[in-house]
Short mmCIF file of C-alpha atoms and ligand atoms in Angstrom, two decimals:
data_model
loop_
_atom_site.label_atom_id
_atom_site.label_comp_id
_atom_site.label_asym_id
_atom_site.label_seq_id
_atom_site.Cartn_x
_atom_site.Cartn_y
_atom_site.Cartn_z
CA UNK A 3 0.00 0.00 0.00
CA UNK A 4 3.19 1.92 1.08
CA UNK A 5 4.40 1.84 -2.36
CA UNK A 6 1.21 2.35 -4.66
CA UNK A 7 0.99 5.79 -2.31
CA UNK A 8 3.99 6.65 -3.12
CA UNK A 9 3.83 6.11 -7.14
CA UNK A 10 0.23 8.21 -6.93
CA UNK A 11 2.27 11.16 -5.09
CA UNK A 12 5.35 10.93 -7.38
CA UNK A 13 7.62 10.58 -3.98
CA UNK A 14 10.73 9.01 -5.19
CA UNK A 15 10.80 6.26 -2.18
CA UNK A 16 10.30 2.81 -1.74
CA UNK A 17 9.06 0.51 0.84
CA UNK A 18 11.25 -2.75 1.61
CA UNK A 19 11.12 -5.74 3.71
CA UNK A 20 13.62 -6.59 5.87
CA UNK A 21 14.65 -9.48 8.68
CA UNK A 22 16.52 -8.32 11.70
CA UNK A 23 17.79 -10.98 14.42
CA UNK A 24 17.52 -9.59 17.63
CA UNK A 25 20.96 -9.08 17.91
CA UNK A 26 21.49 -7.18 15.12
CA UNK A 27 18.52 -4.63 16.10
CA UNK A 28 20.95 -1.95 17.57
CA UNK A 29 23.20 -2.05 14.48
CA UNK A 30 20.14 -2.07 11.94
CA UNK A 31 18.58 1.20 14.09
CA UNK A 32 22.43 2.78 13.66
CA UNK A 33 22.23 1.99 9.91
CA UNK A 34 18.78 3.96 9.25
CA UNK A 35 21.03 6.89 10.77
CA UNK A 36 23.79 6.47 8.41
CA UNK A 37 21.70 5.14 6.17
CA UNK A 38 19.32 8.28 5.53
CA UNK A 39 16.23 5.98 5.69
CA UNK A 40 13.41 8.38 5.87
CA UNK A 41 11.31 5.84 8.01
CA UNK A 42 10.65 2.49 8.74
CA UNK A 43 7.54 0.42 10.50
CA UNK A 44 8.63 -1.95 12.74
CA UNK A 45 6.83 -5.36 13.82
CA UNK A 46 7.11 -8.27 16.06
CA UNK A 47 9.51 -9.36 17.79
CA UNK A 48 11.28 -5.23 18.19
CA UNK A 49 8.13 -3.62 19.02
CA UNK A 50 8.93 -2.59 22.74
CA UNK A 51 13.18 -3.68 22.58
CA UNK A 52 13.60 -1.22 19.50
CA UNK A 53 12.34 2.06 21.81
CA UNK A 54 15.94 2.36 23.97
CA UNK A 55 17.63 2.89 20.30
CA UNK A 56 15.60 6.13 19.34
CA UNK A 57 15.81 9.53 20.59
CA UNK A 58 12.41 10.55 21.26
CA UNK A 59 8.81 8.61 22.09
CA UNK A 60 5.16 10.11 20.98
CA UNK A 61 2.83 10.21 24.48
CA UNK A 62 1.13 7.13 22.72
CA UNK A 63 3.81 4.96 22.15
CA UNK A 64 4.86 6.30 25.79
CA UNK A 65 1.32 4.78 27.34
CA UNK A 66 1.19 1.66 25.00
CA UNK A 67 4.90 0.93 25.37
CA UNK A 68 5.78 -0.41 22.26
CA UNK A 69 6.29 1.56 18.85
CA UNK A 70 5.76 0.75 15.07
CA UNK A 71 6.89 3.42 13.10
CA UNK A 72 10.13 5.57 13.55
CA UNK A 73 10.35 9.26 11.22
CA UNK A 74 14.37 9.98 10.59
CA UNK A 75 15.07 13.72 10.78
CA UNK A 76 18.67 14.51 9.73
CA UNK A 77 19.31 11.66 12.39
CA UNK A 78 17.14 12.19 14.82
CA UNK A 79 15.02 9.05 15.26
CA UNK A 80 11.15 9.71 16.66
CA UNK A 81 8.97 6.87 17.11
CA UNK A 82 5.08 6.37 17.38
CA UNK A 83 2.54 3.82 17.97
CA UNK A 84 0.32 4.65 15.44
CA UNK A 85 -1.77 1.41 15.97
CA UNK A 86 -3.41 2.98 18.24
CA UNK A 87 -4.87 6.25 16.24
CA UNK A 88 -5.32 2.89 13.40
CA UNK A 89 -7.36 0.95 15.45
CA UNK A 90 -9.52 4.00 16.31
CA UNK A 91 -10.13 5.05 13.10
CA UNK A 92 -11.08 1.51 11.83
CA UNK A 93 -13.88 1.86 14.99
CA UNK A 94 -15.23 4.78 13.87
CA UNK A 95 -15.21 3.66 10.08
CA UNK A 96 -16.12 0.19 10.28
CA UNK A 97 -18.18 0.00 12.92
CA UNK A 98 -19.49 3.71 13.19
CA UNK A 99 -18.16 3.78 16.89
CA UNK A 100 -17.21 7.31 17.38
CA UNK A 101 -17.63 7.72 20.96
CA UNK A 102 -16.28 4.31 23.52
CA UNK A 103 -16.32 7.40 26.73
CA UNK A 104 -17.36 5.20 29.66
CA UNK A 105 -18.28 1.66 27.90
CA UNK A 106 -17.54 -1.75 28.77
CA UNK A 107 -15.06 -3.47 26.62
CA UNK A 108 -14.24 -7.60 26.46
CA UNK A 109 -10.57 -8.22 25.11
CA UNK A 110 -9.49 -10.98 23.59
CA UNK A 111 -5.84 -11.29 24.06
CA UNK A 112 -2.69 -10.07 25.48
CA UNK A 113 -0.07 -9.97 23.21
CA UNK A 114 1.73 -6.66 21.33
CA UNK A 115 -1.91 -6.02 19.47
CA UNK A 116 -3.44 -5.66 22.73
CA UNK A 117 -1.47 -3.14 24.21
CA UNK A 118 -1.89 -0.85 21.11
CA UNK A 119 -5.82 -1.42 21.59
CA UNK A 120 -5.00 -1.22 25.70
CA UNK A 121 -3.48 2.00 25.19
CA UNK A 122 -6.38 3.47 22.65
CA UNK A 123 -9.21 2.47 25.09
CA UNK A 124 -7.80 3.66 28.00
CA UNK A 125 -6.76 7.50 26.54
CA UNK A 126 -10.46 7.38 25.02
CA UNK A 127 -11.63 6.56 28.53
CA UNK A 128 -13.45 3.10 28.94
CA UNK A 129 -15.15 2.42 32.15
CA UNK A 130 -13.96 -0.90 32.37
CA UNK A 131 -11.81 -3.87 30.82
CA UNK A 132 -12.14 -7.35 31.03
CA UNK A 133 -8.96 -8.79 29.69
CA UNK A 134 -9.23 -13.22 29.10
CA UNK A 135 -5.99 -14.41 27.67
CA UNK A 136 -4.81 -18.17 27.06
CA UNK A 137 -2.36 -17.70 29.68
CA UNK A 138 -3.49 -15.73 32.68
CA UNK A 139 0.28 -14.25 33.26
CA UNK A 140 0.57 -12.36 30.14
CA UNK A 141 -3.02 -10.96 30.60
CA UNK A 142 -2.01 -10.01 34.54
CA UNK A 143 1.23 -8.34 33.10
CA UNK A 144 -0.95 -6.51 30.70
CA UNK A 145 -3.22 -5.36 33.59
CA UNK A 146 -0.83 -4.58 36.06
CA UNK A 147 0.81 -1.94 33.42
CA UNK A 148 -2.33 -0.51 32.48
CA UNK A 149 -3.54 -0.35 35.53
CA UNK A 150 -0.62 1.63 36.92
CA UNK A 151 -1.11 4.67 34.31
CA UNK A 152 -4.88 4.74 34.10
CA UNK A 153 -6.51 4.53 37.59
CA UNK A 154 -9.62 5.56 35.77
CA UNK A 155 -10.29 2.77 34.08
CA UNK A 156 -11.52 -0.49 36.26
CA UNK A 157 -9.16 -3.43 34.80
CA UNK A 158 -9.65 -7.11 35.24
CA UNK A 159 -8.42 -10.41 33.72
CA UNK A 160 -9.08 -13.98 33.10
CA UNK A 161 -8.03 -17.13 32.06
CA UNK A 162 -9.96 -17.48 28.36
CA UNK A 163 -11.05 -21.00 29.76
CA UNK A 164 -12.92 -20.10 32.28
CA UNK A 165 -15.95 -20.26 30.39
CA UNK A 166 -18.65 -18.92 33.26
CA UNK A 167 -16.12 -15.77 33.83
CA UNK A 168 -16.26 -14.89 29.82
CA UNK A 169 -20.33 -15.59 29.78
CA UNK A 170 -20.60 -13.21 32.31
CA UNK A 171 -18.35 -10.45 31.03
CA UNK A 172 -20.52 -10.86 27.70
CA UNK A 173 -23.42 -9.86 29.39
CA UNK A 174 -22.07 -6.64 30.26
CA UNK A 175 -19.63 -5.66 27.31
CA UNK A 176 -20.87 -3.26 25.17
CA UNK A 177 -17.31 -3.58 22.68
CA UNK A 178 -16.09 -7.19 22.36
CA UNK A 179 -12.43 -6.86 20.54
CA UNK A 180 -9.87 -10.28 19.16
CA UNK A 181 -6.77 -9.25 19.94
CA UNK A 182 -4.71 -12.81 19.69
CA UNK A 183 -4.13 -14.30 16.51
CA UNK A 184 -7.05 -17.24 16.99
CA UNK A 185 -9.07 -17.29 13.69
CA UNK A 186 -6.25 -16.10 11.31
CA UNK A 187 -5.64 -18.50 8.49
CA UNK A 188 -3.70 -21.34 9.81
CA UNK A 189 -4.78 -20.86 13.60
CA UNK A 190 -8.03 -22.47 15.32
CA UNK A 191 -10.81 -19.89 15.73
CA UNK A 192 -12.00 -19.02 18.96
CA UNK A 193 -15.28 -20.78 19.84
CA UNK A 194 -17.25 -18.22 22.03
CA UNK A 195 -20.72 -18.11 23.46
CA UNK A 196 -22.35 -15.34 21.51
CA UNK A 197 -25.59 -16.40 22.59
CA UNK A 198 -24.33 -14.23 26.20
CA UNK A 199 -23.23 -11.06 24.72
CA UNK A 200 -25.01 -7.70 25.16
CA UNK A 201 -27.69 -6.84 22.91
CA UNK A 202 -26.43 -4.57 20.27
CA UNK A 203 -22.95 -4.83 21.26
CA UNK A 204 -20.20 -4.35 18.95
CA UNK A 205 -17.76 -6.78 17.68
CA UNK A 206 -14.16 -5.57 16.54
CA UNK A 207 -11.90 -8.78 15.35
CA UNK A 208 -8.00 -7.22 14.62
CA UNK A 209 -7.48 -10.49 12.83
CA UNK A 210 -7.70 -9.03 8.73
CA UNK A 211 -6.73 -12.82 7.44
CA UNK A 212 -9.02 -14.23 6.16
CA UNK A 213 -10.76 -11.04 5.25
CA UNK A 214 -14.08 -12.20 7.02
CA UNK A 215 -13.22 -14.09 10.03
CA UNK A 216 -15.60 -16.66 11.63
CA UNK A 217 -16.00 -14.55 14.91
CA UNK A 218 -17.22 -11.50 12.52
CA UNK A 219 -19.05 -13.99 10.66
CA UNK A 220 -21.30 -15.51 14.00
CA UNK A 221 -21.37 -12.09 15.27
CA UNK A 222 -22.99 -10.71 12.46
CA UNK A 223 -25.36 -13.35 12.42
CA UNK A 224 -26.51 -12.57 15.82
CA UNK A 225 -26.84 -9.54 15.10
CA UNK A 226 -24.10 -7.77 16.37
CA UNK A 227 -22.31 -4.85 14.34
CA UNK A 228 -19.11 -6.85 13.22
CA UNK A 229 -15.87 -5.94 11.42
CA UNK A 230 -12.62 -7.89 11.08
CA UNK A 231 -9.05 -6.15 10.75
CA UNK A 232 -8.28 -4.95 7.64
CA UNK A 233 -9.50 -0.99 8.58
CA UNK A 234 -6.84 -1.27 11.68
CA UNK A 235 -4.24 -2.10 9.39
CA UNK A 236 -4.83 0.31 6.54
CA UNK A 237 -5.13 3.23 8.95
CA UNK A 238 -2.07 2.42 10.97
CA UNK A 239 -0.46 2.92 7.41
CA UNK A 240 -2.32 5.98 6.57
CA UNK A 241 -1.00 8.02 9.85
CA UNK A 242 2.83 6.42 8.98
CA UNK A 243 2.84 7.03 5.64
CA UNK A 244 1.66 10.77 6.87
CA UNK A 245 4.13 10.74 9.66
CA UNK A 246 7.01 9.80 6.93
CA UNK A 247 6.21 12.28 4.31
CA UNK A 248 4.13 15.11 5.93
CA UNK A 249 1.18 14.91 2.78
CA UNK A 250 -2.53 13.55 2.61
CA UNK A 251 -2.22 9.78 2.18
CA UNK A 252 -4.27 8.62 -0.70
CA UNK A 253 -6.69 6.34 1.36
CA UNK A 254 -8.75 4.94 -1.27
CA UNK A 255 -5.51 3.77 -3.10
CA UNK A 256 -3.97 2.34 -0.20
CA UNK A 257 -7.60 0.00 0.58
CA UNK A 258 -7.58 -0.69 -3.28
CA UNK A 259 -3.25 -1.93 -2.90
CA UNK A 260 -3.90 -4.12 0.52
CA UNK A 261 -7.11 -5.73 -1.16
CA UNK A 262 -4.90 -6.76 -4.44
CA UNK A 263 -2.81 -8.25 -2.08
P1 NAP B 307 1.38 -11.72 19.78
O1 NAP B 307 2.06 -10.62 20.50
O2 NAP B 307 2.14 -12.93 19.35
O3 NAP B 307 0.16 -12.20 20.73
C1 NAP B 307 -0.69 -13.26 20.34
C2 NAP B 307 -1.88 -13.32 21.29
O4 NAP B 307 -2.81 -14.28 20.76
C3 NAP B 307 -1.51 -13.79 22.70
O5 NAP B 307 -2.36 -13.15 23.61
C4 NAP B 307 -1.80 -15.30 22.61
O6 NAP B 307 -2.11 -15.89 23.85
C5 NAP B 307 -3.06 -15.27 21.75
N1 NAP B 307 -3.32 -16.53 21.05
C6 NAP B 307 -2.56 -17.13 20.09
N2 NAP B 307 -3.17 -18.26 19.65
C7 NAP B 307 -4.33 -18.37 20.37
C8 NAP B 307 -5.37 -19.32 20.37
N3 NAP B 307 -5.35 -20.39 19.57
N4 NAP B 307 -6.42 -19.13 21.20
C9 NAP B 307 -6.45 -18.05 22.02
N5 NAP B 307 -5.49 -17.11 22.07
C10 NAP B 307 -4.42 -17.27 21.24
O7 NAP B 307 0.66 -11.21 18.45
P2 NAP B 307 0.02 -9.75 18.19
O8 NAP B 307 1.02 -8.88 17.57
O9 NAP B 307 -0.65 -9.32 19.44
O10 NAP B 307 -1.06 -10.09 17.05
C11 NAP B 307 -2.25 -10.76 17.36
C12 NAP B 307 -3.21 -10.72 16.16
O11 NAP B 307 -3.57 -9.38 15.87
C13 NAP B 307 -2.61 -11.30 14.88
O12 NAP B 307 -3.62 -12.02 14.21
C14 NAP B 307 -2.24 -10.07 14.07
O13 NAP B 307 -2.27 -10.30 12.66
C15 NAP B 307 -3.36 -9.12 14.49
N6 NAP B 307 -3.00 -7.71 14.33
C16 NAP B 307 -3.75 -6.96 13.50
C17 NAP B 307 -3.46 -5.63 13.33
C18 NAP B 307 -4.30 -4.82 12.39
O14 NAP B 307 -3.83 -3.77 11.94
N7 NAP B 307 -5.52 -5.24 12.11
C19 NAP B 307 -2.38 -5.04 14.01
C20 NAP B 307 -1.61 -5.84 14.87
C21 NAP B 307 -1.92 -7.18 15.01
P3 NAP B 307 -0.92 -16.41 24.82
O15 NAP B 307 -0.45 -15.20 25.58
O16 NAP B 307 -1.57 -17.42 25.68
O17 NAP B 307 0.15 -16.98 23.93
#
């Protein structure tokens, strides 16, 4: 999408792939320096170890604690989170959520996706999060951190097999949000008891492959308001590619570029 942008704009600059070993992450951050790279996004595993290489942190990337794009400046090295501002956007688009102020959100998840939704909830100011994870000690990490910068928000977790918990917490969630990876092509899909979520709640899978997931899918035909990933992702490109280059992203392009691939 990067690069379709950046043929419509007639910027001379390309978008590459690269793979960086953890041990070579310091190095590869010196060579965007030296380098002159104008930007980079930045994914799993260097999310939150990449942050102690650049000089300066946006307040989001601050509160989600973990980054995804870094602007070079003549060498100076800024980074942002800007899944966060994505995943909002896609809310408001997708699902015509413009205002979360006080709701109860269900998340799914607690894993580097998370944090970025974490983060946006919290800042928008959600009453109250009920975190279920596979494994209850990445979900209590997640708490404990979010917890400790947002007293405002009421933050509790769960085990995702403790299936009388979850029905319970779907009785009062007005968002329900997939942050792990279950349903994505090649993973198991989560199996959930729609019957027990709130009446006209809203359903936000982060999961964009396949395009339609089976939670959006079961959702939908319950009634809910439903939308899988793909939004998240072409907004957190949007505000990068802005970030990078300082001009109007062409949206429409971008959506046309991830659907072709
Ligand atoms: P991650 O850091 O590896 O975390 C994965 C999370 O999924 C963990 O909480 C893990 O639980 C959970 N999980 C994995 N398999 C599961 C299963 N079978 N059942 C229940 N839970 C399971 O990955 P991530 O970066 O958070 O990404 C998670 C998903 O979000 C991926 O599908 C990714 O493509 C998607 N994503 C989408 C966007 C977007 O723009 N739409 C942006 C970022 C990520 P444990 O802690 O128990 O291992």
């Amino acid at each position: 999408m990067h690069n379709a942008a950046f043929r419509k704009l007639g910027i001379n600059s390309v978008y590459l792939a690269f793979d960086i070993l953890p041990e070579n992450l310091e190095h590869a951050v010196g060579s965007i320096r030296h380098l002159g790279i104008k930007g980079i996004n930045i994914t799993i595993p260097h999310k939150q170890d990449i942050m102690k290489y650049l000089d300066e942190i946006s307040p989001e990337a601050k509160h989600t604690g973990s980054i995804n794009t870094v602007k070079n400046t003549e060498g100076y090295l800024y980074g942002h989170n800007t899944d966060v501002g994505g995943f909002l956007k896609a809310l408001e688009v997708d699902l015509g959520l413009k205002n979360i102020t006080g709701s109860s959100v269900l998340l799914i998840g607690a894993g580097g996706a998370a944090r970025a939704v974490l983060s946006a909830l919290c800042i928008r100011g959600v009453k109250s999060i009920m975190i279920f994870n596979r494994s209850v000690n990445k979900a209590s990490a997640v708490s404990e951190y979010f917890s400790a910068r947002f007293k405002n928000v009421s933050i509790e977790f769960y085990q995702l097999s403790n299936s009388e918990k979850l029905k319970k917490c779907l009785g009062r969630s007005d968002l329900l949000i997939n942050s792990s990876s279950a349903g994505m092509i090649g993973h198991e899909s989560l199996d959930l008891p729609l019957q027990y979520l709130k009446e006209n709640s809203y359903v936000y899978d982060l999961v964009y492959n396949p395009r339609e997931t089976e939670l959006v899918k079961s959702a939908g035909s319950c009634g809910h308001n439903a939308s899988s990933g793909l939004g998240m992702l072409l907004y957190q490109g949007v505000e990068s590619f802005e970030v990078w280059t300082g001009k109007k992203a062409p949206v429409d392009l971008m959506m046309k570029a991830l659907i072709k691939n």
